[in-house]
mmCIF file of C-alpha atoms and ligand atoms in Angstrom:
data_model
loop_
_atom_site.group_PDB
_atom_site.id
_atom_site.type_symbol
_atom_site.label_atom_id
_atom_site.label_comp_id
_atom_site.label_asym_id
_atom_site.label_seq_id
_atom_site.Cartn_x
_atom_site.Cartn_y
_atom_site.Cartn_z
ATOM 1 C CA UNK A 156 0.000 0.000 0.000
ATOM 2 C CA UNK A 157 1.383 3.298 -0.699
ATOM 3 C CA UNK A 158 2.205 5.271 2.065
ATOM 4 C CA UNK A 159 -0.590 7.366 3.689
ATOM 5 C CA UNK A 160 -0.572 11.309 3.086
ATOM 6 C CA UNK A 161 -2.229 13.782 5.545
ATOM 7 C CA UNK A 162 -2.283 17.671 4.991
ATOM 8 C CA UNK A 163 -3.593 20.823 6.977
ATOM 9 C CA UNK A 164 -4.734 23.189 4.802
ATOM 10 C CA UNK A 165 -5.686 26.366 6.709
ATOM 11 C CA UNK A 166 -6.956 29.769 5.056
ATOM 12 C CA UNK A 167 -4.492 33.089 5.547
ATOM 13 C CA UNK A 168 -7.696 34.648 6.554
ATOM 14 C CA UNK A 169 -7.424 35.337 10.246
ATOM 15 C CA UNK A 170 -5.312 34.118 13.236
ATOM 16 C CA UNK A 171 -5.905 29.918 14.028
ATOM 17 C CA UNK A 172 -7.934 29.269 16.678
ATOM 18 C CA UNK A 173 -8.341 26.035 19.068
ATOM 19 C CA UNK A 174 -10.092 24.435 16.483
ATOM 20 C CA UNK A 175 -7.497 24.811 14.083
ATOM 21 C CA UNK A 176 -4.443 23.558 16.497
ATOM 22 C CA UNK A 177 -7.389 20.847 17.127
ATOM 23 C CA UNK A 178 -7.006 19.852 13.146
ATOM 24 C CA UNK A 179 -3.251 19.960 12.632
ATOM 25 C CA UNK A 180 -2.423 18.532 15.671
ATOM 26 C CA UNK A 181 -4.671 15.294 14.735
ATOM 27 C CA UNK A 182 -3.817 15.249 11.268
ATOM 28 C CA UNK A 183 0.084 15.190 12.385
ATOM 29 C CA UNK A 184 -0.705 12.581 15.198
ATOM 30 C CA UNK A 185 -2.361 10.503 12.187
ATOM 31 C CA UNK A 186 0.438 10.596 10.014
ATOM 32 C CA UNK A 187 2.588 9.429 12.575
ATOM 33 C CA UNK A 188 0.299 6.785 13.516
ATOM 34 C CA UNK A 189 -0.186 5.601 10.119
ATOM 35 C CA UNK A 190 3.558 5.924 9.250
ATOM 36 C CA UNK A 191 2.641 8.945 6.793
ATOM 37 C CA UNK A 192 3.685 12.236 5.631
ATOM 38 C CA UNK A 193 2.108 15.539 6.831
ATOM 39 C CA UNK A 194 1.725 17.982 4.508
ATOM 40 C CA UNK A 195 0.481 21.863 4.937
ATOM 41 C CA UNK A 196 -1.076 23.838 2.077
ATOM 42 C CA UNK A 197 -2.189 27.584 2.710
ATOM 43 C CA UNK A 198 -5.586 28.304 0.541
ATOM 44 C CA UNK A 199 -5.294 31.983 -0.137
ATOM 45 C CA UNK A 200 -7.278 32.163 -3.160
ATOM 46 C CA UNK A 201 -9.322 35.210 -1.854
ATOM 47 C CA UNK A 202 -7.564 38.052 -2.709
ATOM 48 C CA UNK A 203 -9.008 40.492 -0.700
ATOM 49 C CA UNK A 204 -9.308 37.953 2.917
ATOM 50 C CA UNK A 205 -5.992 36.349 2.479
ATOM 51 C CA UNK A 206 -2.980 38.397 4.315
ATOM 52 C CA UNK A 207 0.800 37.629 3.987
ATOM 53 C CA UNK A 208 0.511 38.454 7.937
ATOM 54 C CA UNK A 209 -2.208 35.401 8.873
ATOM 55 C CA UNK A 210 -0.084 33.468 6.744
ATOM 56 C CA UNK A 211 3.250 34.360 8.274
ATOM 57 C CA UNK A 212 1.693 33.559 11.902
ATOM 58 C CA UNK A 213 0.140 30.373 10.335
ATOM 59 C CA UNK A 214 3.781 28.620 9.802
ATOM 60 C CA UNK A 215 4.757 30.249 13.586
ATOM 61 C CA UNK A 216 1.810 29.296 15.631
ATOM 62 C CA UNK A 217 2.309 25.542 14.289
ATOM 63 C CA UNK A 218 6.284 25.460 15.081
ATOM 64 C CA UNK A 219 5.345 27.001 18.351
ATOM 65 C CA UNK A 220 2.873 23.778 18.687
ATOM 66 C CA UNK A 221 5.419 21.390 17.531
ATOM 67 C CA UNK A 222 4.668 20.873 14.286
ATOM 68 C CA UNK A 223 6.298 19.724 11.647
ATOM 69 C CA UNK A 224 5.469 19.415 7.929
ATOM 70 C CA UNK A 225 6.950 18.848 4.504
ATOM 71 C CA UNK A 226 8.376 21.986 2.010
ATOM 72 C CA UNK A 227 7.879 23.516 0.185
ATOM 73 C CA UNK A 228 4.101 24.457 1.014
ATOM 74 C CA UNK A 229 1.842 24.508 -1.957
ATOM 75 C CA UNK A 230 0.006 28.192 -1.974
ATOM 76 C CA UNK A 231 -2.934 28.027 -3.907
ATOM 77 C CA UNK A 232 -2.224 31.257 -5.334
ATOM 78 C CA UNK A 233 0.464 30.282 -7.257
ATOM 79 C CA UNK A 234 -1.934 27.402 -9.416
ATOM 80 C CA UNK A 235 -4.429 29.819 -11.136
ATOM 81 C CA UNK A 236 -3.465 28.064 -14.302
ATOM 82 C CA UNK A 237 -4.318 24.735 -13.105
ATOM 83 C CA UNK A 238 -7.492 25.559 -11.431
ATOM 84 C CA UNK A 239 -8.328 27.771 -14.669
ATOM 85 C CA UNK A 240 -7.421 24.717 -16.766
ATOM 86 C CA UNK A 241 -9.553 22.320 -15.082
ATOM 87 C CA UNK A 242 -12.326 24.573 -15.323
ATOM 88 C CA UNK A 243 -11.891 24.778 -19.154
ATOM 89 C CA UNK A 244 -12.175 21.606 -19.274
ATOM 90 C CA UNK A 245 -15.737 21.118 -17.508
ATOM 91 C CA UNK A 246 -16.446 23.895 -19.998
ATOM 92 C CA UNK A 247 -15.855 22.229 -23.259
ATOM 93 C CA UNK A 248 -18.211 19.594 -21.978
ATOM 94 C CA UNK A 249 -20.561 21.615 -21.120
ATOM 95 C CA UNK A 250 -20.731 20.872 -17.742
ATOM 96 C CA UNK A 251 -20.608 24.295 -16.481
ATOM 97 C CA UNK A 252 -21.736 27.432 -17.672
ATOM 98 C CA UNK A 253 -21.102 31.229 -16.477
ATOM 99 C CA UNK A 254 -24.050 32.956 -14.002
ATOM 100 C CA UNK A 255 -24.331 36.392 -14.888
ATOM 101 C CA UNK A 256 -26.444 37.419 -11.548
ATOM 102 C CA UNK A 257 -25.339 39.693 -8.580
ATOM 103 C CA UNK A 258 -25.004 38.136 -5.249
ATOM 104 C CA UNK A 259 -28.037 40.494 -4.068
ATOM 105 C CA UNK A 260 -30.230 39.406 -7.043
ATOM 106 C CA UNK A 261 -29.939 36.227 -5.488
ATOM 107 C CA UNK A 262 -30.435 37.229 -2.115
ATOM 108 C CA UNK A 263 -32.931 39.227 -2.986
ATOM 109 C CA UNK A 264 -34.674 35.632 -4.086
ATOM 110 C CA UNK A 265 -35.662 36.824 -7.316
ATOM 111 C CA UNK A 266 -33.185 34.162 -9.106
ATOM 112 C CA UNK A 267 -33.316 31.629 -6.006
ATOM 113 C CA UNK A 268 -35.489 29.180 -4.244
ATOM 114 C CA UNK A 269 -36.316 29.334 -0.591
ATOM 115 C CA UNK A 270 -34.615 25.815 -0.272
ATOM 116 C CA UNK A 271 -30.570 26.881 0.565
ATOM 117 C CA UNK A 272 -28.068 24.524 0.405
ATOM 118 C CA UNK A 273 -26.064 23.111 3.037
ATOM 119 C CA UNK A 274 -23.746 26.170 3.264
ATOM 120 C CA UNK A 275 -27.386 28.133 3.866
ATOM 121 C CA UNK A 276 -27.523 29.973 1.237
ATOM 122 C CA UNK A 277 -30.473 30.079 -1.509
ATOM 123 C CA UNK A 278 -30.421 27.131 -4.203
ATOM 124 C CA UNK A 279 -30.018 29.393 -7.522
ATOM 125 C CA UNK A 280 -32.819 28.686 -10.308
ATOM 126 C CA UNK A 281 -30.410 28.127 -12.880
ATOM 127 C CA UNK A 282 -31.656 31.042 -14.890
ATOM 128 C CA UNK A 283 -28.443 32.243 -17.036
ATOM 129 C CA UNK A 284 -28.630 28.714 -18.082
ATOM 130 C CA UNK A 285 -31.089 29.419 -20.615
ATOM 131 C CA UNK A 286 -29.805 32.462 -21.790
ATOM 132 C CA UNK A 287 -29.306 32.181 -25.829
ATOM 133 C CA UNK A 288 -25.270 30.962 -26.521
ATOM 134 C CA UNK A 289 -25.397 33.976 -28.727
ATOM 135 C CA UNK A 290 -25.470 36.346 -25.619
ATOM 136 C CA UNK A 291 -23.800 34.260 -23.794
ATOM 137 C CA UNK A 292 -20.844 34.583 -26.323
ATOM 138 C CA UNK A 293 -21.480 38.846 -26.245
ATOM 139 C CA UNK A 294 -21.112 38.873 -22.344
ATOM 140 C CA UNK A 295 -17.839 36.670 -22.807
ATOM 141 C CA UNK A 296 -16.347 38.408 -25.253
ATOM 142 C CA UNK A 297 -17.143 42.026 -23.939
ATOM 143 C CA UNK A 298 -15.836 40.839 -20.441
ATOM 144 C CA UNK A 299 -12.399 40.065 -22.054
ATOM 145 C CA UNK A 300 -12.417 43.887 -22.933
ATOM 146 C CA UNK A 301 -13.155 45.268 -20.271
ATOM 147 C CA UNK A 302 -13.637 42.541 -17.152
ATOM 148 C CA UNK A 303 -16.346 44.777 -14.580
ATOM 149 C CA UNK A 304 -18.636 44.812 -17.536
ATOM 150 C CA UNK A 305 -20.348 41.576 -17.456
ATOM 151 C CA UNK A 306 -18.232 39.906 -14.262
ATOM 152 C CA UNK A 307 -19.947 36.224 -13.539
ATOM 153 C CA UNK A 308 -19.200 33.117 -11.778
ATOM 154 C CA UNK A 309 -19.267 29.407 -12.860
ATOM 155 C CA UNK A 310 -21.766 27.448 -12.467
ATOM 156 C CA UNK A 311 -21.788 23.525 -12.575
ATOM 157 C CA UNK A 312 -24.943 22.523 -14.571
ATOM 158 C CA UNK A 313 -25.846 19.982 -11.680
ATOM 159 C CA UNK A 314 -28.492 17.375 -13.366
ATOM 160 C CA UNK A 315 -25.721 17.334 -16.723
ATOM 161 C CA UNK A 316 -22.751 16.826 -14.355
ATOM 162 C CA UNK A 317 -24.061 13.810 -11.929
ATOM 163 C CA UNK A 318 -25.699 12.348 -15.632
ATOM 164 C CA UNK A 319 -21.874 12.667 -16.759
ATOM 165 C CA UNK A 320 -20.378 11.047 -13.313
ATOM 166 C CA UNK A 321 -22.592 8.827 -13.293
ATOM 167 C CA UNK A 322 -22.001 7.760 -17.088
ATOM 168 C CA UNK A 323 -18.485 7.216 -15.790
ATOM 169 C CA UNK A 324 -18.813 5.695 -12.691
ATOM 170 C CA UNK A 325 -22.213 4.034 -11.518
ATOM 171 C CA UNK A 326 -20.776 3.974 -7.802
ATOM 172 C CA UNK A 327 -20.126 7.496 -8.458
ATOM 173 C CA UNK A 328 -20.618 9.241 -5.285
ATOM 174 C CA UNK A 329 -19.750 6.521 -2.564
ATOM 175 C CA UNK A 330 -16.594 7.364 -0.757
ATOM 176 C CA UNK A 331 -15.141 6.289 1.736
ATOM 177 C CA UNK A 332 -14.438 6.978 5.535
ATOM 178 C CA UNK A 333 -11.939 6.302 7.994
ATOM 179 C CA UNK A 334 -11.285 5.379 11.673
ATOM 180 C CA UNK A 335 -8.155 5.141 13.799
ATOM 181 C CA UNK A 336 -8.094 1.496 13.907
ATOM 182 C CA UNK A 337 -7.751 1.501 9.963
ATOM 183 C CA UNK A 338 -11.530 0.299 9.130
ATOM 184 C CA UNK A 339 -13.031 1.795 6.323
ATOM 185 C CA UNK A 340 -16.654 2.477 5.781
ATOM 186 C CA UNK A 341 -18.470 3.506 2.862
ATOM 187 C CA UNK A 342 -20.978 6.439 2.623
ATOM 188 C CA UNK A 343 -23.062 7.350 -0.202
ATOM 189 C CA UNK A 344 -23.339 10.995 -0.796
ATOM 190 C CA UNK A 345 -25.726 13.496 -2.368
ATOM 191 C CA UNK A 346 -24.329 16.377 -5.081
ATOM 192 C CA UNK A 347 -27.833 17.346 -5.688
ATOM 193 C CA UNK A 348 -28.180 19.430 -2.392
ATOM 194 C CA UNK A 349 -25.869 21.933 -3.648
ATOM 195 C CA UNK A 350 -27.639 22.570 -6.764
ATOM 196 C CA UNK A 351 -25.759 24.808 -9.504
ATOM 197 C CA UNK A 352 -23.105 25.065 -7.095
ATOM 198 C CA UNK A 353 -20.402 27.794 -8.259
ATOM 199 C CA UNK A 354 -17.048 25.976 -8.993
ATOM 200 C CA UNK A 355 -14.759 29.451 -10.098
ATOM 201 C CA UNK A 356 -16.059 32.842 -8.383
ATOM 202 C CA UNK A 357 -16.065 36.316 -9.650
ATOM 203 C CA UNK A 358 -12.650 37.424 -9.274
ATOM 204 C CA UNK A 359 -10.595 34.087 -9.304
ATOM 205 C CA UNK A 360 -10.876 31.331 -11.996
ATOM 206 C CA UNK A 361 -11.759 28.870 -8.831
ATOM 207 C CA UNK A 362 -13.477 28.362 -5.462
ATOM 208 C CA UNK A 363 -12.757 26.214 -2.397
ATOM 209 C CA UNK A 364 -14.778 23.196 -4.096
ATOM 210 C CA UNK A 365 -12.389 23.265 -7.273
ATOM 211 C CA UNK A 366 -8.777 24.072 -5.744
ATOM 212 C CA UNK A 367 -9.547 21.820 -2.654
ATOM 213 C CA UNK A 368 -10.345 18.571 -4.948
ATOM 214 C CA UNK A 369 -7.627 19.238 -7.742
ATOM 215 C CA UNK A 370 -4.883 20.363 -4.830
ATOM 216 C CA UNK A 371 -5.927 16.789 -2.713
ATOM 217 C CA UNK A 372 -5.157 14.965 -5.643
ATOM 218 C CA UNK A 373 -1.895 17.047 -7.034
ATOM 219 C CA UNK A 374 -0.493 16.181 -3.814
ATOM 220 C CA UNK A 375 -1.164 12.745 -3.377
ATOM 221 C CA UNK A 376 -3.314 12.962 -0.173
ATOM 222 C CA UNK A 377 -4.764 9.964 0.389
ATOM 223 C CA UNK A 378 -6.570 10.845 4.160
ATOM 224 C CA UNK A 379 -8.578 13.627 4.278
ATOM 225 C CA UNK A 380 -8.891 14.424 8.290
ATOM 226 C CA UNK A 381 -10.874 17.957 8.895
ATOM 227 C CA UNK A 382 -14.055 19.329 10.829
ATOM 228 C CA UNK A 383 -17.225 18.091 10.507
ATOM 229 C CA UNK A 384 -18.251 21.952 9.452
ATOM 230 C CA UNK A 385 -16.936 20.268 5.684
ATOM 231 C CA UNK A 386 -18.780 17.226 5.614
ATOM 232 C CA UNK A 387 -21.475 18.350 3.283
ATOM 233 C CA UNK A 388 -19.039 19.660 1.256
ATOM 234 C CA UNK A 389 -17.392 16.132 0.468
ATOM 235 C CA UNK A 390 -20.710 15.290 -1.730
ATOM 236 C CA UNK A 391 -19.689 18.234 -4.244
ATOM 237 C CA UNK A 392 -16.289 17.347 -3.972
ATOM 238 C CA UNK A 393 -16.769 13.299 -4.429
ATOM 239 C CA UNK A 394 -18.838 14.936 -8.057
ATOM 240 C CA UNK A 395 -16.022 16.684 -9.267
ATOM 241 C CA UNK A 396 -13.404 13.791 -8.376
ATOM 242 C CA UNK A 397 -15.378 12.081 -11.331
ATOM 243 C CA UNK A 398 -15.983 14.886 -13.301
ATOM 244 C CA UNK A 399 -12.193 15.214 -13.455
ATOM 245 C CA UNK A 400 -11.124 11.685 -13.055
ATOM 246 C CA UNK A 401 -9.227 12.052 -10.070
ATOM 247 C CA UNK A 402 -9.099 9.558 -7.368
ATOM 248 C CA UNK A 403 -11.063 10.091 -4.210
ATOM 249 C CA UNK A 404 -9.374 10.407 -0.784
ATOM 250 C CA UNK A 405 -10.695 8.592 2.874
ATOM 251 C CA UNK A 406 -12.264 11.097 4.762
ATOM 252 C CA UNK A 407 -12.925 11.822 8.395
ATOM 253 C CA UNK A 408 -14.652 14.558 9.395
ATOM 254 C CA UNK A 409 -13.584 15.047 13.313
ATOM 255 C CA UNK A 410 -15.890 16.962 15.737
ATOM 256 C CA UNK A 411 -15.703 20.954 16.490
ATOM 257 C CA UNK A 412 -14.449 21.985 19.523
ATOM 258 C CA UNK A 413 -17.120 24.338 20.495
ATOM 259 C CA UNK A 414 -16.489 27.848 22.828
ATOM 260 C CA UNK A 415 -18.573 28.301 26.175
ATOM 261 C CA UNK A 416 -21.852 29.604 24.357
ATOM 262 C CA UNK A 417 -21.529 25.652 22.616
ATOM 263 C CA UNK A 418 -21.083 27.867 19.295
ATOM 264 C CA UNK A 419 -18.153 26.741 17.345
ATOM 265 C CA UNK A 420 -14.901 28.882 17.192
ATOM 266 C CA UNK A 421 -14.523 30.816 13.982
ATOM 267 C CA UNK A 422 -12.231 33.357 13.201
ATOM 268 C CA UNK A 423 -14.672 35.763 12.344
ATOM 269 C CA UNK A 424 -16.170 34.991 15.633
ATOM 270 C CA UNK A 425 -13.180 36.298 17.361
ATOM 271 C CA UNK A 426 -12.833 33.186 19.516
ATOM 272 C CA UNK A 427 -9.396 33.692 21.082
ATOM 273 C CA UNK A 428 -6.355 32.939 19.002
ATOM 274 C CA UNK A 429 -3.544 30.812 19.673
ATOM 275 C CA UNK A 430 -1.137 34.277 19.726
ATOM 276 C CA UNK A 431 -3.890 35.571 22.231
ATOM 277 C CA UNK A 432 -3.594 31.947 24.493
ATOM 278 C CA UNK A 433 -0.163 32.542 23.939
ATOM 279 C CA UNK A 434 0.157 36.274 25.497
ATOM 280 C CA UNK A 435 -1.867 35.256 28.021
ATOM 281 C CA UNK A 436 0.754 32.449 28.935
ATOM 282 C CA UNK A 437 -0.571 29.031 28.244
ATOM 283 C CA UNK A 438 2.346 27.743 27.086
ATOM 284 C CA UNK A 439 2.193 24.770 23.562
ATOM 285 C CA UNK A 440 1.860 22.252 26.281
ATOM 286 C CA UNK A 441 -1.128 23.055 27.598
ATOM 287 C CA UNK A 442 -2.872 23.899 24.437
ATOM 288 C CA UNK A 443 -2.320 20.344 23.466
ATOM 289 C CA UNK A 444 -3.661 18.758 27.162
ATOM 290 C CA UNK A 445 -6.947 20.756 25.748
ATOM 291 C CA UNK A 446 -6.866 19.602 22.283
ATOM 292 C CA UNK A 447 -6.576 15.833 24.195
ATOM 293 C CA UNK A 448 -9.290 16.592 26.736
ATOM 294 C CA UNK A 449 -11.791 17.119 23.594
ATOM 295 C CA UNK A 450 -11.231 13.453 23.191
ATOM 296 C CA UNK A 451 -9.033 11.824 25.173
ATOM 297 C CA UNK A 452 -9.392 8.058 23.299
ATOM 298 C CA UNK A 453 -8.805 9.106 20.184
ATOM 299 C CA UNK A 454 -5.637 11.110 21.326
ATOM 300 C CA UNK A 455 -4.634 8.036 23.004
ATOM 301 C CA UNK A 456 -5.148 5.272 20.519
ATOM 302 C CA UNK A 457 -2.826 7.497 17.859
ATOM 303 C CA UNK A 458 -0.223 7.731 20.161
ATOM 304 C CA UNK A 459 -0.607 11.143 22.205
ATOM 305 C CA UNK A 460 0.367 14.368 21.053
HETATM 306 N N1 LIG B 160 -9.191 25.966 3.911
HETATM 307 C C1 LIG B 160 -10.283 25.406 4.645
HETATM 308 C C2 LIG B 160 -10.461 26.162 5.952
HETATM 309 O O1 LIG B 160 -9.561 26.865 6.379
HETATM 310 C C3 LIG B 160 -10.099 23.947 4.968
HETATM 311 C C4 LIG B 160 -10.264 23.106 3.767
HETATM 312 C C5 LIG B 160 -10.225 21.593 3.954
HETATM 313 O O2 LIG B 160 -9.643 21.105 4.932
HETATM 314 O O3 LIG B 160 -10.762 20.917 3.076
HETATM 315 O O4 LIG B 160 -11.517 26.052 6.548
#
């Protein structure tokens, strides 16, 4: 069996939190378990949200926690042309197709269901599906010119795209999940919730779904360990490791470590960061006897810290 890969893969969008020392730490702890590699990635595709800074702090609050991963670290930044490749791709199969309608059109419902998806927000109606390819074609060509004039997402068109998956693969969206003694289990997901889901946003030629799938597989990861917040997501993602042929990782989706409200930490919550635990004086140590008291058996059948 080849050898097990693990990665971290934290957002330069804020400090890290409990929850994300919870992650790393377990995802390390499993690669050492498993006799694996640990590997970090930084997703800074936002351009506005992502920060040299948060990233800078990223790569010190996990040395300060012990951590240690492989180089170089893949920044998503730097793979635009893959990401923008891929997404050619689904285009010349028609499996996507660009959505011409403002974020507050859809708010505003008049392009949405009431039904959201599992993110919460409004299913979209699929409308600039049916505009004529002729338009279509205008808005694309007068957006080269000048890009604020018709700016648009991507949209996977969701019935054509499980049709195509499951074309491929009749098992398509089974994959597979993981526990610590090594048993795998298979769940059978559902791509349908998310609807026209949009697979490359306005101002980058990707989104989470797209770089998250394509980087997993560019890197070899074979165990997928992150919070339970991304489970949903894994149904989207186990469609477009068909849609692109790319193999499908294990999953586990560990539990949140939630703050004293039983609300989990977020950093736009302004839960405390590690830099704030650490100016207060809890020392690596003890941020890792709290990280084991969220589950102590788990902690101890990998191992410890
Ligand atoms: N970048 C994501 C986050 O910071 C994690 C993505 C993943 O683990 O799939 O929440």
């Amino acid at each position: 069996m080849n050898q097990p890969v693990f990665r971290f893969a934290p957002s330069p969008n804020g400090r890290l939190h409990l929850g994300h020392a919870y992650s790393a730490l377990l995802n390390s702890a499993f690669a050492r378990a498993f006799g694996g590699r640990f590997l970090l990635r930084i997703e800074d595709i936002d351009p506005i949200r992502s920060k040299p800074d948060f990233e800078a702090a990223i790569y010190d609050d996990l040395a300060w926690l012990g951590l240690k991963w492989e180089n170089p670290v893949l920044r998503q930044s730097e793979h635009f042309d893959i990401y923008c490749q891929a997404l050619h791709g689904l285009r010349q199969r028609g499996l996507v197709y660009p959505c011409f309608c403002s974020r507050k059109t859809i708010q505003n419902g008049h392009v949405a269901d009431t039904a959201t998806d599992p993110d919460g927000t409004p299913l979209y109606r699929g409308v600039c599906r049916h505009l004529p390819p002729e338009e279509i074609e205008h808005r694309l060509s007068e957006n080269a010119r000048n890009p604020d004039l018709w700016p648009h997402t991507w949209r996977l068109a969701l019935d054509r795209a499980v049709a195509a998956a499951r074309a491929a693969d009749p098992t398509s969206f089974r994959y597979k999940t993981f526990s610590v003694d090594g048993v795998c289990h298979e769940t059978t997901s559902d791509p349908a919730l998310w609807g026209d889901a949009v697979v490359a946003r306005r101002d980058v030629p990707t989104s989470y779904h797209l770089s998250v799938v394509l980087d997993d597989w560019r890197q070899g990861v074979t165990h997928v360990v992150r919070g339970a917040d991304l489970k949903a997501a894994t149904s989207l993602h186990t469609l477009l490791h068909r849609l692109l042929s790319i193999s499908t990782p294990i999953y586990w989706h560990h539990d949140l470590i939630v703050d004293d409200t039983g609300s989990k930490l977020s950093k736009s919550r302004l839960s405390k960061s590690l830099a704030d635990l650490r100016s207060e004086g809890i020392s690596a140590a003890q941020v890792k006897a709290l990280c084991r008291s969220h589950n102590p058996r788990l902690w101890d059948a990998l191992g410890g810290l």
